[in-house]
PDB file of N, CA and C in Angstrom:
ATOM      1  N   UNK A   1     -45.299 -57.520  39.304  1.00  0.00           N
ATOM      2  CA  UNK A   1     -46.118 -58.446  40.080  1.00  0.00           C
ATOM      3  C   UNK A   1     -45.911 -59.856  39.543  1.00  0.00           C
ATOM      4  N   UNK A   2     -45.717 -60.782  40.444  1.00  0.00           N
ATOM      5  CA  UNK A   2     -45.510 -62.156  40.047  1.00  0.00           C
ATOM      6  C   UNK A   2     -46.783 -62.945  40.271  1.00  0.00           C
ATOM      7  N   UNK A   3     -47.201 -63.650  39.278  1.00  0.00           N
ATOM      8  CA  UNK A   3     -48.347 -64.529  39.392  1.00  0.00           C
ATOM      9  C   UNK A   3     -47.819 -65.922  39.691  1.00  0.00           C
ATOM     10  N   UNK A   4     -48.429 -66.603  40.645  1.00  0.00           N
ATOM     11  CA  UNK A   4     -47.948 -67.937  40.979  1.00  0.00           C
ATOM     12  C   UNK A   4     -49.081 -68.940  40.943  1.00  0.00           C
ATOM     13  N   UNK A   5     -48.709 -70.160  40.731  1.00  0.00           N
ATOM     14  CA  UNK A   5     -49.631 -71.273  40.771  1.00  0.00           C
ATOM     15  C   UNK A   5     -48.985 -72.294  41.676  1.00  0.00           C
ATOM     16  N   UNK A   6     -49.587 -72.552  42.814  1.00  0.00           N
ATOM     17  CA  UNK A   6     -49.024 -73.446  43.812  1.00  0.00           C
ATOM     18  C   UNK A   6     -47.594 -73.034  44.156  1.00  0.00           C
ATOM     19  N   UNK A   7     -47.386 -71.711  44.308  1.00  0.00           N
ATOM     20  CA  UNK A   7     -46.093 -71.206  44.704  1.00  0.00           C
ATOM     21  C   UNK A   7     -45.066 -71.099  43.601  1.00  0.00           C
ATOM     22  N   UNK A   8     -45.441 -71.386  42.362  1.00  0.00           N
ATOM     23  CA  UNK A   8     -44.496 -71.355  41.248  1.00  0.00           C
ATOM     24  C   UNK A   8     -44.822 -70.210  40.305  1.00  0.00           C
ATOM     25  N   UNK A   9     -43.778 -69.661  39.655  1.00  0.00           N
ATOM     26  CA  UNK A   9     -44.043 -68.654  38.632  1.00  0.00           C
ATOM     27  C   UNK A   9     -44.874 -69.256  37.498  1.00  0.00           C
ATOM     28  N   UNK A  10     -45.759 -68.474  36.932  1.00  0.00           N
ATOM     29  CA  UNK A  10     -46.588 -68.928  35.822  1.00  0.00           C
ATOM     30  C   UNK A  10     -46.281 -68.102  34.577  1.00  0.00           C
ATOM     31  N   UNK A  11     -46.776 -68.495  33.412  1.00  0.00           N
ATOM     32  CA  UNK A  11     -46.484 -67.758  32.190  1.00  0.00           C
ATOM     33  C   UNK A  11     -46.927 -66.303  32.200  1.00  0.00           C
ATOM     34  N   UNK A  12     -47.758 -65.883  33.145  1.00  0.00           N
ATOM     35  CA  UNK A  12     -48.166 -64.479  33.187  1.00  0.00           C
ATOM     36  C   UNK A  12     -47.132 -63.606  33.893  1.00  0.00           C
ATOM     37  N   UNK A  13     -46.127 -64.210  34.530  1.00  0.00           N
ATOM     38  CA  UNK A  13     -45.038 -63.438  35.109  1.00  0.00           C
ATOM     39  C   UNK A  13     -44.304 -62.751  33.965  1.00  0.00           C
ATOM     40  N   UNK A  14     -44.038 -61.439  34.064  1.00  0.00           N
ATOM     41  CA  UNK A  14     -43.369 -60.756  32.945  1.00  0.00           C
ATOM     42  C   UNK A  14     -42.105 -61.487  32.500  1.00  0.00           C
ATOM     43  N   UNK A  15     -41.999 -61.720  31.211  1.00  0.00           N
ATOM     44  CA  UNK A  15     -40.842 -62.407  30.645  1.00  0.00           C
ATOM     45  C   UNK A  15     -41.017 -63.898  30.477  1.00  0.00           C
ATOM     46  N   UNK A  16     -41.933 -64.490  31.213  1.00  0.00           N
ATOM     47  CA  UNK A  16     -42.101 -65.945  31.125  1.00  0.00           C
ATOM     48  C   UNK A  16     -43.009 -66.373  29.978  1.00  0.00           C
ATOM     49  N   UNK A  17     -43.849 -65.483  29.487  1.00  0.00           N
ATOM     50  CA  UNK A  17     -44.775 -65.890  28.428  1.00  0.00           C
ATOM     51  C   UNK A  17     -44.020 -66.319  27.175  1.00  0.00           C
ATOM     52  N   UNK A  18     -42.910 -65.651  26.864  1.00  0.00           N
ATOM     53  CA  UNK A  18     -42.090 -66.066  25.721  1.00  0.00           C
ATOM     54  C   UNK A  18     -41.618 -67.503  25.900  1.00  0.00           C
ATOM     55  N   UNK A  19     -41.088 -67.801  27.070  1.00  0.00           N
ATOM     56  CA  UNK A  19     -40.538 -69.136  27.320  1.00  0.00           C
ATOM     57  C   UNK A  19     -41.619 -70.205  27.361  1.00  0.00           C
ATOM     58  N   UNK A  20     -42.812 -69.845  27.802  1.00  0.00           N
ATOM     59  CA  UNK A  20     -43.912 -70.816  27.824  1.00  0.00           C
ATOM     60  C   UNK A  20     -44.215 -71.319  26.418  1.00  0.00           C
ATOM     61  N   UNK A  21     -43.998 -70.462  25.428  1.00  0.00           N
ATOM     62  CA  UNK A  21     -44.269 -70.824  24.038  1.00  0.00           C
ATOM     63  C   UNK A  21     -43.051 -71.389  23.304  1.00  0.00           C
ATOM     64  N   UNK A  22     -41.847 -71.111  23.791  1.00  0.00           N
ATOM     65  CA  UNK A  22     -40.641 -71.436  23.029  1.00  0.00           C
ATOM     66  C   UNK A  22     -39.657 -72.392  23.715  1.00  0.00           C
ATOM     67  N   UNK A  23     -39.919 -72.825  24.936  1.00  0.00           N
ATOM     68  CA  UNK A  23     -38.918 -73.627  25.646  1.00  0.00           C
ATOM     69  C   UNK A  23     -38.582 -74.933  24.929  1.00  0.00           C
ATOM     70  N   UNK A  24     -39.536 -75.506  24.226  1.00  0.00           N
ATOM     71  CA  UNK A  24     -39.275 -76.784  23.540  1.00  0.00           C
ATOM     72  C   UNK A  24     -38.308 -76.621  22.357  1.00  0.00           C
ATOM     73  N   UNK A  25     -38.140 -75.398  21.875  1.00  0.00           N
ATOM     74  CA  UNK A  25     -37.245 -75.128  20.744  1.00  0.00           C
ATOM     75  C   UNK A  25     -35.814 -74.827  21.179  1.00  0.00           C
ATOM     76  N   UNK A  26     -35.586 -74.650  22.464  1.00  0.00           N
ATOM     77  CA  UNK A  26     -34.265 -74.262  22.970  1.00  0.00           C
ATOM     78  C   UNK A  26     -33.340 -75.478  23.066  1.00  0.00           C
ATOM     79  N   UNK A  27     -32.049 -75.218  22.977  1.00  0.00           N
ATOM     80  CA  UNK A  27     -31.079 -76.320  22.996  1.00  0.00           C
ATOM     81  C   UNK A  27     -31.023 -77.030  24.339  1.00  0.00           C
ATOM     82  N   UNK A  28     -31.435 -76.381  25.419  1.00  0.00           N
ATOM     83  CA  UNK A  28     -31.411 -77.021  26.734  1.00  0.00           C
ATOM     84  C   UNK A  28     -32.599 -77.962  26.956  1.00  0.00           C
ATOM     85  N   UNK A  29     -33.608 -77.902  26.105  1.00  0.00           N
ATOM     86  CA  UNK A  29     -34.834 -78.687  26.306  1.00  0.00           C
ATOM     87  C   UNK A  29     -34.543 -80.192  26.303  1.00  0.00           C
ATOM     88  N   UNK A  30     -35.148 -80.875  27.254  1.00  0.00           N
ATOM     89  CA  UNK A  30     -35.066 -82.335  27.325  1.00  0.00           C
ATOM     90  C   UNK A  30     -36.470 -82.910  27.122  1.00  0.00           C
ATOM     91  N   UNK A  31     -36.568 -83.842  26.203  1.00  0.00           N
ATOM     92  CA  UNK A  31     -37.852 -84.474  25.864  1.00  0.00           C
ATOM     93  C   UNK A  31     -38.554 -84.983  27.125  1.00  0.00           C
ATOM     94  N   UNK A  32     -39.867 -84.749  27.178  1.00  0.00           N
ATOM     95  CA  UNK A  32     -40.678 -85.227  28.285  1.00  0.00           C
ATOM     96  C   UNK A  32     -40.830 -84.248  29.428  1.00  0.00           C
ATOM     97  N   UNK A  33     -40.055 -83.155  29.410  1.00  0.00           N
ATOM     98  CA  UNK A  33     -40.187 -82.163  30.469  1.00  0.00           C
ATOM     99  C   UNK A  33     -41.207 -81.106  30.065  1.00  0.00           C
ATOM    100  N   UNK A  34     -41.765 -80.458  31.058  1.00  0.00           N
ATOM    101  CA  UNK A  34     -42.836 -79.486  30.846  1.00  0.00           C
ATOM    102  C   UNK A  34     -42.374 -78.086  31.232  1.00  0.00           C
ATOM    103  N   UNK A  35     -43.156 -77.101  30.820  1.00  0.00           N
ATOM    104  CA  UNK A  35     -42.837 -75.720  31.177  1.00  0.00           C
ATOM    105  C   UNK A  35     -42.679 -75.587  32.688  1.00  0.00           C
ATOM    106  N   UNK A  36     -43.510 -76.256  33.453  1.00  0.00           N
ATOM    107  CA  UNK A  36     -43.440 -76.147  34.914  1.00  0.00           C
ATOM    108  C   UNK A  36     -42.097 -76.622  35.460  1.00  0.00           C
ATOM    109  N   UNK A  37     -41.405 -77.506  34.734  1.00  0.00           N
ATOM    110  CA  UNK A  37     -40.073 -77.929  35.167  1.00  0.00           C
ATOM    111  C   UNK A  37     -39.047 -76.825  34.936  1.00  0.00           C
ATOM    112  N   UNK A  38     -39.219 -76.058  33.884  1.00  0.00           N
ATOM    113  CA  UNK A  38     -38.269 -75.000  33.530  1.00  0.00           C
ATOM    114  C   UNK A  38     -38.602 -73.646  34.128  1.00  0.00           C
ATOM    115  N   UNK A  39     -39.858 -73.407  34.468  1.00  0.00           N
ATOM    116  CA  UNK A  39     -40.296 -72.087  34.933  1.00  0.00           C
ATOM    117  C   UNK A  39     -39.457 -71.527  36.082  1.00  0.00           C
ATOM    118  N   UNK A  40     -39.105 -72.306  37.097  1.00  0.00           N
ATOM    119  CA  UNK A  40     -38.272 -71.725  38.163  1.00  0.00           C
ATOM    120  C   UNK A  40     -36.916 -71.231  37.648  1.00  0.00           C
ATOM    121  N   UNK A  41     -36.318 -71.957  36.728  1.00  0.00           N
ATOM    122  CA  UNK A  41     -35.024 -71.535  36.169  1.00  0.00           C
ATOM    123  C   UNK A  41     -35.186 -70.267  35.351  1.00  0.00           C
ATOM    124  N   UNK A  42     -36.238 -70.208  34.530  1.00  0.00           N
ATOM    125  CA  UNK A  42     -36.488 -68.990  33.751  1.00  0.00           C
ATOM    126  C   UNK A  42     -36.685 -67.805  34.682  1.00  0.00           C
ATOM    127  N   UNK A  43     -37.456 -68.010  35.718  1.00  0.00           N
ATOM    128  CA  UNK A  43     -37.742 -66.948  36.667  1.00  0.00           C
ATOM    129  C   UNK A  43     -36.461 -66.442  37.336  1.00  0.00           C
ATOM    130  N   UNK A  44     -35.600 -67.350  37.733  1.00  0.00           N
ATOM    131  CA  UNK A  44     -34.330 -66.954  38.354  1.00  0.00           C
ATOM    132  C   UNK A  44     -33.517 -66.111  37.386  1.00  0.00           C
ATOM    133  N   UNK A  45     -33.385 -66.562  36.149  1.00  0.00           N
ATOM    134  CA  UNK A  45     -32.606 -65.809  35.170  1.00  0.00           C
ATOM    135  C   UNK A  45     -33.152 -64.420  34.932  1.00  0.00           C
ATOM    136  N   UNK A  46     -34.453 -64.323  34.748  1.00  0.00           N
ATOM    137  CA  UNK A  46     -35.085 -63.025  34.485  1.00  0.00           C
ATOM    138  C   UNK A  46     -34.983 -62.111  35.700  1.00  0.00           C
ATOM    139  N   UNK A  47     -35.315 -62.626  36.875  1.00  0.00           N
ATOM    140  CA  UNK A  47     -35.331 -61.768  38.065  1.00  0.00           C
ATOM    141  C   UNK A  47     -33.934 -61.292  38.431  1.00  0.00           C
ATOM    142  N   UNK A  48     -32.935 -62.136  38.287  1.00  0.00           N
ATOM    143  CA  UNK A  48     -31.567 -61.708  38.606  1.00  0.00           C
ATOM    144  C   UNK A  48     -31.104 -60.633  37.628  1.00  0.00           C
ATOM    145  N   UNK A  49     -31.425 -60.767  36.356  1.00  0.00           N
ATOM    146  CA  UNK A  49     -31.047 -59.750  35.373  1.00  0.00           C
ATOM    147  C   UNK A  49     -31.725 -58.422  35.688  1.00  0.00           C
ATOM    148  N   UNK A  50     -32.993 -58.463  36.067  1.00  0.00           N
ATOM    149  CA  UNK A  50     -33.713 -57.231  36.388  1.00  0.00           C
ATOM    150  C   UNK A  50     -33.202 -56.592  37.675  1.00  0.00           C
ATOM    151  N   UNK A  51     -32.844 -57.415  38.651  1.00  0.00           N
ATOM    152  CA  UNK A  51     -32.361 -56.901  39.930  1.00  0.00           C
ATOM    153  C   UNK A  51     -30.924 -56.397  39.857  1.00  0.00           C
ATOM    154  N   UNK A  52     -30.093 -57.031  39.027  1.00  0.00           N
ATOM    155  CA  UNK A  52     -28.664 -56.729  38.957  1.00  0.00           C
ATOM    156  C   UNK A  52     -28.223 -56.621  37.503  1.00  0.00           C
ATOM    157  N   UNK A  53     -28.697 -55.610  36.783  1.00  0.00           N
ATOM    158  CA  UNK A  53     -28.431 -55.536  35.343  1.00  0.00           C
ATOM    159  C   UNK A  53     -26.964 -55.408  34.970  1.00  0.00           C
ATOM    160  N   UNK A  54     -26.127 -54.915  35.847  1.00  0.00           N
ATOM    161  CA  UNK A  54     -24.719 -54.750  35.524  1.00  0.00           C
ATOM    162  C   UNK A  54     -23.851 -55.945  35.882  1.00  0.00           C
ATOM    163  N   UNK A  55     -24.444 -56.950  36.485  1.00  0.00           N
ATOM    164  CA  UNK A  55     -23.665 -58.099  36.950  1.00  0.00           C
ATOM    165  C   UNK A  55     -23.664 -59.197  35.896  1.00  0.00           C
ATOM    166  N   UNK A  56     -22.669 -60.061  35.986  1.00  0.00           N
ATOM    167  CA  UNK A  56     -22.533 -61.192  35.081  1.00  0.00           C
ATOM    168  C   UNK A  56     -23.313 -62.393  35.618  1.00  0.00           C
ATOM    169  N   UNK A  57     -23.856 -63.185  34.717  1.00  0.00           N
ATOM    170  CA  UNK A  57     -24.618 -64.376  35.112  1.00  0.00           C
ATOM    171  C   UNK A  57     -23.809 -65.281  36.040  1.00  0.00           C
ATOM    172  N   UNK A  58     -22.517 -65.387  35.812  1.00  0.00           N
ATOM    173  CA  UNK A  58     -21.671 -66.296  36.590  1.00  0.00           C
ATOM    174  C   UNK A  58     -21.125 -65.679  37.876  1.00  0.00           C
ATOM    175  N   UNK A  59     -21.564 -64.484  38.232  1.00  0.00           N
ATOM    176  CA  UNK A  59     -21.103 -63.827  39.452  1.00  0.00           C
ATOM    177  C   UNK A  59     -21.545 -64.650  40.660  1.00  0.00           C
ATOM    178  N   UNK A  60     -20.584 -65.191  41.429  1.00  0.00           N
ATOM    179  CA  UNK A  60     -20.966 -66.044  42.567  1.00  0.00           C
ATOM    180  C   UNK A  60     -21.774 -65.321  43.636  1.00  0.00           C
ATOM    181  N   UNK A  61     -21.642 -63.999  43.716  1.00  0.00           N
ATOM    182  CA  UNK A  61     -22.382 -63.245  44.727  1.00  0.00           C
ATOM    183  C   UNK A  61     -23.893 -63.297  44.491  1.00  0.00           C
ATOM    184  N   UNK A  62     -24.296 -63.603  43.270  1.00  0.00           N
ATOM    185  CA  UNK A  62     -25.728 -63.648  42.967  1.00  0.00           C
ATOM    186  C   UNK A  62     -26.403 -64.915  43.500  1.00  0.00           C
ATOM    187  N   UNK A  63     -25.629 -65.933  43.781  1.00  0.00           N
ATOM    188  CA  UNK A  63     -26.140 -67.200  44.335  1.00  0.00           C
ATOM    189  C   UNK A  63     -27.352 -67.734  43.561  1.00  0.00           C
ATOM    190  N   UNK A  64     -27.162 -67.914  42.274  1.00  0.00           N
ATOM    191  CA  UNK A  64     -28.255 -68.409  41.429  1.00  0.00           C
ATOM    192  C   UNK A  64     -28.711 -69.802  41.857  1.00  0.00           C
ATOM    193  N   UNK A  65     -27.767 -70.654  42.205  1.00  0.00           N
ATOM    194  CA  UNK A  65     -28.123 -72.004  42.667  1.00  0.00           C
ATOM    195  C   UNK A  65     -29.043 -71.917  43.878  1.00  0.00           C
ATOM    196  N   UNK A  66     -28.689 -71.098  44.845  1.00  0.00           N
ATOM    197  CA  UNK A  66     -29.507 -70.949  46.057  1.00  0.00           C
ATOM    198  C   UNK A  66     -30.893 -70.412  45.752  1.00  0.00           C
ATOM    199  N   UNK A  67     -30.945 -69.416  44.870  1.00  0.00           N
ATOM    200  CA  UNK A  67     -32.248 -68.861  44.472  1.00  0.00           C
ATOM    201  C   UNK A  67     -33.106 -69.938  43.826  1.00  0.00           C
ATOM    202  N   UNK A  68     -32.490 -70.699  42.930  1.00  0.00           N
ATOM    203  CA  UNK A  68     -33.230 -71.766  42.248  1.00  0.00           C
ATOM    204  C   UNK A  68     -33.738 -72.793  43.256  1.00  0.00           C
ATOM    205  N   UNK A  69     -32.887 -73.194  44.176  1.00  0.00           N
ATOM    206  CA  UNK A  69     -33.286 -74.202  45.163  1.00  0.00           C
ATOM    207  C   UNK A  69     -34.463 -73.736  46.007  1.00  0.00           C
ATOM    208  N   UNK A  70     -34.513 -72.421  46.294  1.00  0.00           N
ATOM    209  CA  UNK A  70     -35.615 -71.895  47.120  1.00  0.00           C
ATOM    210  C   UNK A  70     -36.955 -71.912  46.405  1.00  0.00           C
ATOM    211  N   UNK A  71     -36.960 -71.784  45.063  1.00  0.00           N
ATOM    212  CA  UNK A  71     -38.249 -71.739  44.347  1.00  0.00           C
ATOM    213  C   UNK A  71     -38.475 -72.960  43.471  1.00  0.00           C
ATOM    214  N   UNK A  72     -37.585 -73.899  43.506  1.00  0.00           N
ATOM    215  CA  UNK A  72     -37.639 -75.065  42.617  1.00  0.00           C
ATOM    216  C   UNK A  72     -38.911 -75.887  42.798  1.00  0.00           C
ATOM    217  N   UNK A  73     -39.318 -76.067  44.016  1.00  0.00           N
ATOM    218  CA  UNK A  73     -40.479 -76.898  44.353  1.00  0.00           C
ATOM    219  C   UNK A  73     -40.366 -78.268  43.713  1.00  0.00           C
ATOM    220  N   UNK A  74     -41.305 -78.663  42.884  1.00  0.00           N
ATOM    221  CA  UNK A  74     -41.330 -80.009  42.331  1.00  0.00           C
ATOM    222  C   UNK A  74     -40.675 -80.158  40.975  1.00  0.00           C
ATOM    223  N   UNK A  75     -39.885 -79.188  40.532  1.00  0.00           N
ATOM    224  CA  UNK A  75     -39.249 -79.292  39.225  1.00  0.00           C
ATOM    225  C   UNK A  75     -38.374 -80.537  39.163  1.00  0.00           C
ATOM    226  N   UNK A  76     -38.405 -81.205  38.038  1.00  0.00           N
ATOM    227  CA  UNK A  76     -37.598 -82.416  37.836  1.00  0.00           C
ATOM    228  C   UNK A  76     -36.130 -82.084  37.596  1.00  0.00           C
ATOM    229  N   UNK A  77     -35.796 -80.798  37.473  1.00  0.00           N
ATOM    230  CA  UNK A  77     -34.442 -80.401  37.118  1.00  0.00           C
ATOM    231  C   UNK A  77     -33.609 -80.006  38.329  1.00  0.00           C
ATOM    232  N   UNK A  78     -32.404 -80.553  38.412  1.00  0.00           N
ATOM    233  CA  UNK A  78     -31.438 -80.070  39.390  1.00  0.00           C
ATOM    234  C   UNK A  78     -30.918 -78.734  38.877  1.00  0.00           C
ATOM    235  N   UNK A  79     -30.158 -78.006  39.695  1.00  0.00           N
ATOM    236  CA  UNK A  79     -29.598 -76.744  39.235  1.00  0.00           C
ATOM    237  C   UNK A  79     -28.704 -76.960  38.014  1.00  0.00           C
ATOM    238  N   UNK A  80     -27.911 -77.998  38.036  1.00  0.00           N
ATOM    239  CA  UNK A  80     -27.016 -78.273  36.910  1.00  0.00           C
ATOM    240  C   UNK A  80     -27.802 -78.456  35.616  1.00  0.00           C
ATOM    241  N   UNK A  81     -28.954 -79.089  35.699  1.00  0.00           N
ATOM    242  CA  UNK A  81     -29.802 -79.292  34.521  1.00  0.00           C
ATOM    243  C   UNK A  81     -30.568 -78.022  34.147  1.00  0.00           C
ATOM    244  N   UNK A  82     -30.880 -77.193  35.114  1.00  0.00           N
ATOM    245  CA  UNK A  82     -31.686 -75.988  34.895  1.00  0.00           C
ATOM    246  C   UNK A  82     -30.835 -74.782  34.522  1.00  0.00           C
ATOM    247  N   UNK A  83     -29.550 -74.857  34.751  1.00  0.00           N
ATOM    248  CA  UNK A  83     -28.655 -73.717  34.550  1.00  0.00           C
ATOM    249  C   UNK A  83     -28.747 -73.144  33.135  1.00  0.00           C
ATOM    250  N   UNK A  84     -28.821 -73.978  32.124  1.00  0.00           N
ATOM    251  CA  UNK A  84     -28.911 -73.499  30.743  1.00  0.00           C
ATOM    252  C   UNK A  84     -30.174 -72.691  30.497  1.00  0.00           C
ATOM    253  N   UNK A  85     -31.271 -73.120  31.079  1.00  0.00           N
ATOM    254  CA  UNK A  85     -32.530 -72.377  30.931  1.00  0.00           C
ATOM    255  C   UNK A  85     -32.443 -71.043  31.663  1.00  0.00           C
ATOM    256  N   UNK A  86     -31.831 -71.042  32.842  1.00  0.00           N
ATOM    257  CA  UNK A  86     -31.671 -69.795  33.587  1.00  0.00           C
ATOM    258  C   UNK A  86     -30.787 -68.823  32.807  1.00  0.00           C
ATOM    259  N   UNK A  87     -29.704 -69.335  32.235  1.00  0.00           N
ATOM    260  CA  UNK A  87     -28.810 -68.473  31.458  1.00  0.00           C
ATOM    261  C   UNK A  87     -29.531 -67.913  30.225  1.00  0.00           C
ATOM    262  N   UNK A  88     -30.283 -68.759  29.531  1.00  0.00           N
ATOM    263  CA  UNK A  88     -31.000 -68.309  28.333  1.00  0.00           C
ATOM    264  C   UNK A  88     -31.998 -67.206  28.676  1.00  0.00           C
ATOM    265  N   UNK A  89     -32.724 -67.354  29.777  1.00  0.00           N
ATOM    266  CA  UNK A  89     -33.695 -66.323  30.148  1.00  0.00           C
ATOM    267  C   UNK A  89     -32.983 -65.066  30.632  1.00  0.00           C
ATOM    268  N   UNK A  90     -31.853 -65.215  31.302  1.00  0.00           N
ATOM    269  CA  UNK A  90     -31.057 -64.065  31.728  1.00  0.00           C
ATOM    270  C   UNK A  90     -30.574 -63.282  30.504  1.00  0.00           C
ATOM    271  N   UNK A  91     -30.049 -64.001  29.496  1.00  0.00           N
ATOM    272  CA  UNK A  91     -29.557 -63.351  28.281  1.00  0.00           C
ATOM    273  C   UNK A  91     -30.669 -62.647  27.520  1.00  0.00           C
ATOM    274  N   UNK A  92     -31.828 -63.295  27.437  1.00  0.00           N
ATOM    275  CA  UNK A  92     -32.957 -62.667  26.742  1.00  0.00           C
ATOM    276  C   UNK A  92     -33.404 -61.406  27.472  1.00  0.00           C
ATOM    277  N   UNK A  93     -33.487 -61.471  28.800  1.00  0.00           N
ATOM    278  CA  UNK A  93     -33.870 -60.292  29.583  1.00  0.00           C
ATOM    279  C   UNK A  93     -32.838 -59.175  29.407  1.00  0.00           C
ATOM    280  N   UNK A  94     -31.553 -59.522  29.415  1.00  0.00           N
ATOM    281  CA  UNK A  94     -30.489 -58.537  29.207  1.00  0.00           C
ATOM    282  C   UNK A  94     -30.610 -57.896  27.822  1.00  0.00           C
ATOM    283  N   UNK A  95     -30.776 -58.735  26.798  1.00  0.00           N
ATOM    284  CA  UNK A  95     -30.878 -58.226  25.429  1.00  0.00           C
ATOM    285  C   UNK A  95     -32.106 -57.338  25.251  1.00  0.00           C
ATOM    286  N   UNK A  96     -33.226 -57.724  25.830  1.00  0.00           N
ATOM    287  CA  UNK A  96     -34.437 -56.906  25.745  1.00  0.00           C
ATOM    288  C   UNK A  96     -34.247 -55.560  26.443  1.00  0.00           C
ATOM    289  N   UNK A  97     -33.584 -55.576  27.599  1.00  0.00           N
ATOM    290  CA  UNK A  97     -33.340 -54.328  28.324  1.00  0.00           C
ATOM    291  C   UNK A  97     -32.411 -53.420  27.527  1.00  0.00           C
ATOM    292  N   UNK A  98     -31.363 -53.998  26.942  1.00  0.00           N
ATOM    293  CA  UNK A  98     -30.435 -53.197  26.134  1.00  0.00           C
ATOM    294  C   UNK A  98     -31.136 -52.605  24.909  1.00  0.00           C
ATOM    295  N   UNK A  99     -31.978 -53.380  24.264  1.00  0.00           N
ATOM    296  CA  UNK A  99     -32.729 -52.878  23.105  1.00  0.00           C
ATOM    297  C   UNK A  99     -33.657 -51.740  23.528  1.00  0.00           C
ATOM    298  N   UNK A 100     -34.270 -51.872  24.678  1.00  0.00           N
ATOM    299  CA  UNK A 100     -35.137 -50.815  25.192  1.00  0.00           C
ATOM    300  C   UNK A 100     -34.363 -49.539  25.472  1.00  0.00           C
ATOM    301  N   UNK A 101     -33.179 -49.678  26.061  1.00  0.00           N
ATOM    302  CA  UNK A 101     -32.353 -48.498  26.324  1.00  0.00           C
ATOM    303  C   UNK A 101     -31.926 -47.823  25.021  1.00  0.00           C
ATOM    304  N   UNK A 102     -31.594 -48.614  23.998  1.00  0.00           N
ATOM    305  CA  UNK A 102     -31.213 -48.044  22.703  1.00  0.00           C
ATOM    306  C   UNK A 102     -32.391 -47.287  22.077  1.00  0.00           C
ATOM    307  N   UNK A 103     -33.603 -47.865  22.161  1.00  0.00           N
ATOM    308  CA  UNK A 103     -34.785 -47.189  21.604  1.00  0.00           C
ATOM    309  C   UNK A 103     -35.051 -45.874  22.324  1.00  0.00           C
ATOM    310  N   UNK A 104     -34.888 -45.873  23.625  1.00  0.00           N
ATOM    311  CA  UNK A 104     -35.102 -44.649  24.400  1.00  0.00           C
ATOM    312  C   UNK A 104     -34.060 -43.600  24.013  1.00  0.00           C
ATOM    313  N   UNK A 105     -32.804 -44.009  23.922  1.00  0.00           N
ATOM    314  CA  UNK A 105     -31.737 -43.067  23.557  1.00  0.00           C
ATOM    315  C   UNK A 105     -31.978 -42.489  22.160  1.00  0.00           C
ATOM    316  N   UNK A 106     -32.406 -43.336  21.238  1.00  0.00           N
ATOM    317  CA  UNK A 106     -32.686 -42.865  19.884  1.00  0.00           C
ATOM    318  C   UNK A 106     -33.848 -41.874  19.890  1.00  0.00           C
ATOM    319  N   UNK A 107     -34.878 -42.210  20.628  1.00  0.00           N
ATOM    320  CA  UNK A 107     -36.038 -41.318  20.712  1.00  0.00           C
ATOM    321  C   UNK A 107     -35.644 -39.978  21.343  1.00  0.00           C
ATOM    322  N   UNK A 108     -34.830 -40.026  22.394  1.00  0.00           N
ATOM    323  CA  UNK A 108     -34.390 -38.791  23.044  1.00  0.00           C
ATOM    324  C   UNK A 108     -33.546 -37.947  22.083  1.00  0.00           C
ATOM    325  N   UNK A 109     -32.698 -38.605  21.288  1.00  0.00           N
ATOM    326  CA  UNK A 109     -31.889 -37.879  20.319  1.00  0.00           C
ATOM    327  C   UNK A 109     -32.778 -37.224  19.253  1.00  0.00           C
ATOM    328  N   UNK A 110     -33.800 -37.947  18.826  1.00  0.00           N
ATOM    329  CA  UNK A 110     -34.732 -37.384  17.846  1.00  0.00           C
ATOM    330  C   UNK A 110     -35.475 -36.185  18.413  1.00  0.00           C
ATOM    331  N   UNK A 111     -35.890 -36.291  19.658  1.00  0.00           N
ATOM    332  CA  UNK A 111     -36.574 -35.167  20.305  1.00  0.00           C
ATOM    333  C   UNK A 111     -35.635 -33.966  20.444  1.00  0.00           C
ATOM    334  N   UNK A 112     -34.394 -34.210  20.812  1.00  0.00           N
ATOM    335  CA  UNK A 112     -33.418 -33.136  20.975  1.00  0.00           C
ATOM    336  C   UNK A 112     -33.148 -32.452  19.628  1.00  0.00           C
ATOM    337  N   UNK A 113     -33.149 -33.222  18.565  1.00  0.00           N
ATOM    338  CA  UNK A 113     -32.898 -32.662  17.228  1.00  0.00           C
ATOM    339  C   UNK A 113     -34.041 -31.759  16.776  1.00  0.00           C
ATOM    340  N   UNK A 114     -35.226 -31.956  17.311  1.00  0.00           N
ATOM    341  CA  UNK A 114     -36.388 -31.156  16.934  1.00  0.00           C
ATOM    342  C   UNK A 114     -36.421 -29.815  17.644  1.00  0.00           C
ATOM    343  N   UNK A 115     -35.639 -29.667  18.675  1.00  0.00           N
ATOM    344  CA  UNK A 115     -35.658 -28.426  19.474  1.00  0.00           C
ATOM    345  C   UNK A 115     -34.892 -27.329  18.791  1.00  0.00           C
TER     346      UNK A 115
END
C-alpha cells in the first residue's frame, strides 16, 4: 500500500523511510533540497525493482524517465538530476531482496537438516 501526501509518495511507503532519514548523506544529495524533491525518484527505483526484480536499472523497456515524469509533481529535480537517487533506491531494494532470499534459503536448509 502506498501512502501519499498531495499525490506524492511519503516516508511511510515501504522502503522510503530509510531514505527519509539518510538522503542527505548520499552522494547525489544537493544542498537545499528536501526529501519531497527526492521521494518520487526513490519511489521509482524501489517500485521498478519490486515489479521487475530480474531486470537491469538501465533497461530501456522499464521507461524510468517516463515513470518519474508521471509522479514528479513539484519536485525541483529533472530526471537527469533524480536518476542517481532512483538508482540508489533501486540498488538498496535489490540488495535487501537478495539478502531476504539468502536468509530464507539458509532457514530452509536448516529446517531440511533437522528432518
